[in-house]
């Protein structure tokens, strides 16, 4: 490791754990009449930090020492909110990928993520949200580029205007921003990777009593490793509209309907390559019953063109969970599944390989071994959550939907080509994860995964894979 990087890592680690262990004395806030404000419990931090609202601190005293950063009054109706997150994530993988003779036998890497943001509220209807981030990957040269590393950039910078008309809430955002839609299965902030997913969008969000809608159009930034060099990529476009409607009281039943469009300048599927314009139509039904039963079901259809070829792809996904009764109520047992199309016919002028857009790549596990396309998978699991402790254990079984198509790995590159194996069964991935939330600010997570090589793995020259990851996160 280079001396400069070693010093930077030691400094970052010292600052990180210093913040985590050093108390901050919050000043006693007074209301406009000179009396002491009553204490208010601090809300949980959001994955999308711009969804947090600390305006309540104008009228009450927070009980968190960082509240002096969360609400800094500037003028009548205006305030500043400052926050951030620092994460150390260690990953060990052996062997790397399929471990052919030329590959590294193992990978040991430390990811360092530092994020700072400022939320400037000019008025209750106008705000400017800005975030900067630094991302390092130490110990593995192959990870020393996005999404593993990015020296310094602005993952988010947007202007927001909000209002209300005839009972409909209206929020308009323009600029670079993170976005998660629905269950985050197809569009997510990609928190598992070191550099999260951002978009350059013009976006309007509407909400009523039982419904909401997001409509957007924009581009996907081209990530570079340097300093403030992640420019908008007008060759890579993304647009769509996403509706959510509550169709039953409480959480019993809700329905999503969405259209998502993606334009990519140059893609390749087997012998077909060129510009891709792909349209995704989808529905999602989900709900939670008083008995502790939860369900979610997705159905998707994709059309469009790749070069001179047409696209005809499909996908189904879902999950069922049941919370156990009585003394076993911290436990949930469940199963997830996916059926995502592959291309079974070469040279027919049609591409049937499903494209998952911007998926939550840690959906199966902290080790995203297989990309969600051209597969059948089933994932029985058990989850535990009680107080500040959580755990999950499960095993995911992967098959190719079309053996004539490849097995893919993130971010969508062929992992096992059809010419390397005709076996449908790819692998089984067993995972055990643990989480502990020490305080509102500090959390610890760890996961172990073992990939049992199936015939497709073995015929392509692969073996079993071991993965261990642990990450410590401090948020304020």
Coordinates of N, CA, C and O in Angstrom, one line a residue, residues 1-7 9-10 110 138-139:
X1 N 0.8 -1.2 0.0 CA 0.0 0.0 0.0 C 0.9 1.2 0.0 O 1.9 1.3 0.7
X2 N 0.5 2.2 -0.8 CA 1.4 3.4 -0.9 C 1.3 4.2 0.5 O 0.3 4.2 1.1
X3 N 2.5 4.8 0.9 CA 2.5 5.5 2.2 C 1.4 6.6 2.3 O 0.8 6.7 3.4
X4 N 1.1 7.3 1.2 CA 0.1 8.4 1.3 C -1.3 7.8 1.6 O -2.0 8.3 2.4
X5 N -1.5 6.7 1.0 CA -2.8 6.0 1.2 C -2.9 5.4 2.6 O -3.9 5.4 3.3
X6 N -1.8 4.9 3.1 CA -1.8 4.4 4.4 C -2.1 5.4 5.5 O -2.9 5.3 6.4
X7 N -1.4 6.6 5.3 CA -1.7 7.7 6.2 C -3.1 8.2 6.1 O -3.7 8.5 7.2
X9 N -5.7 6.4 5.3 CA -6.6 5.4 5.9 C -6.5 5.5 7.4 O -7.5 5.5 8.1
X10 N -5.3 5.7 8.0 CA -5.2 5.8 9.4 C -5.9 7.0 9.9 O -6.7 7.0 10.9
X110 N -10.4 -3.4 1.3 CA -11.0 -2.6 2.2 C -11.6 -1.4 1.5 O -10.9 -0.6 0.8
X138 N -8.9 -0.2 -1.2 CA -7.5 -0.5 -0.8 C -7.3 -2.0 -0.8 O -8.0 -2.7 -0.1
X139 N -6.2 -2.4 -1.6 CA -5.8 -3.8 -1.5 C -6.1 -4.6 -2.7 O -5.6 -5.7 -2.8

